[in-house]
C-alpha angles and dihedrals in degrees: 000000000000123000091255091053090050092051092049090048090051091051090049092052092047091051090054091054096092094047090049092049091052091048093050090046090053091051092048090049091054089048092052092047091049092048092053091052095060097270123136112166099050096052092049092049092047094048092050090047092051091048091052092050092051093044094052091048091051093048092050093049094046091048093052092046091049091051091049091050091047093053098038112026092173092067 
C-alpha cells in the first residue's frame, strides 16, 4: 500500500470509532441486563465478544499508524 492509501485507511478506521463504541456499548448493555436477570453464560460470552472486537480494532489502527510512521517519520 502507498502512504496515501495508508493515511486514508487510518482516517476510515478513525471515523468508524464512534459507531464501534456504540455497538460495543449496546453489547455490554445486553450483557448487564442478562446478568441482572439471573443469566451467566450470555453475559460472559457478550463481554468476551466485545473485548475481542475492541482489541482487533486497536491492533489494526496501531499497525497502520506504525506503518505510516515507519514510512514517513516527519509526520
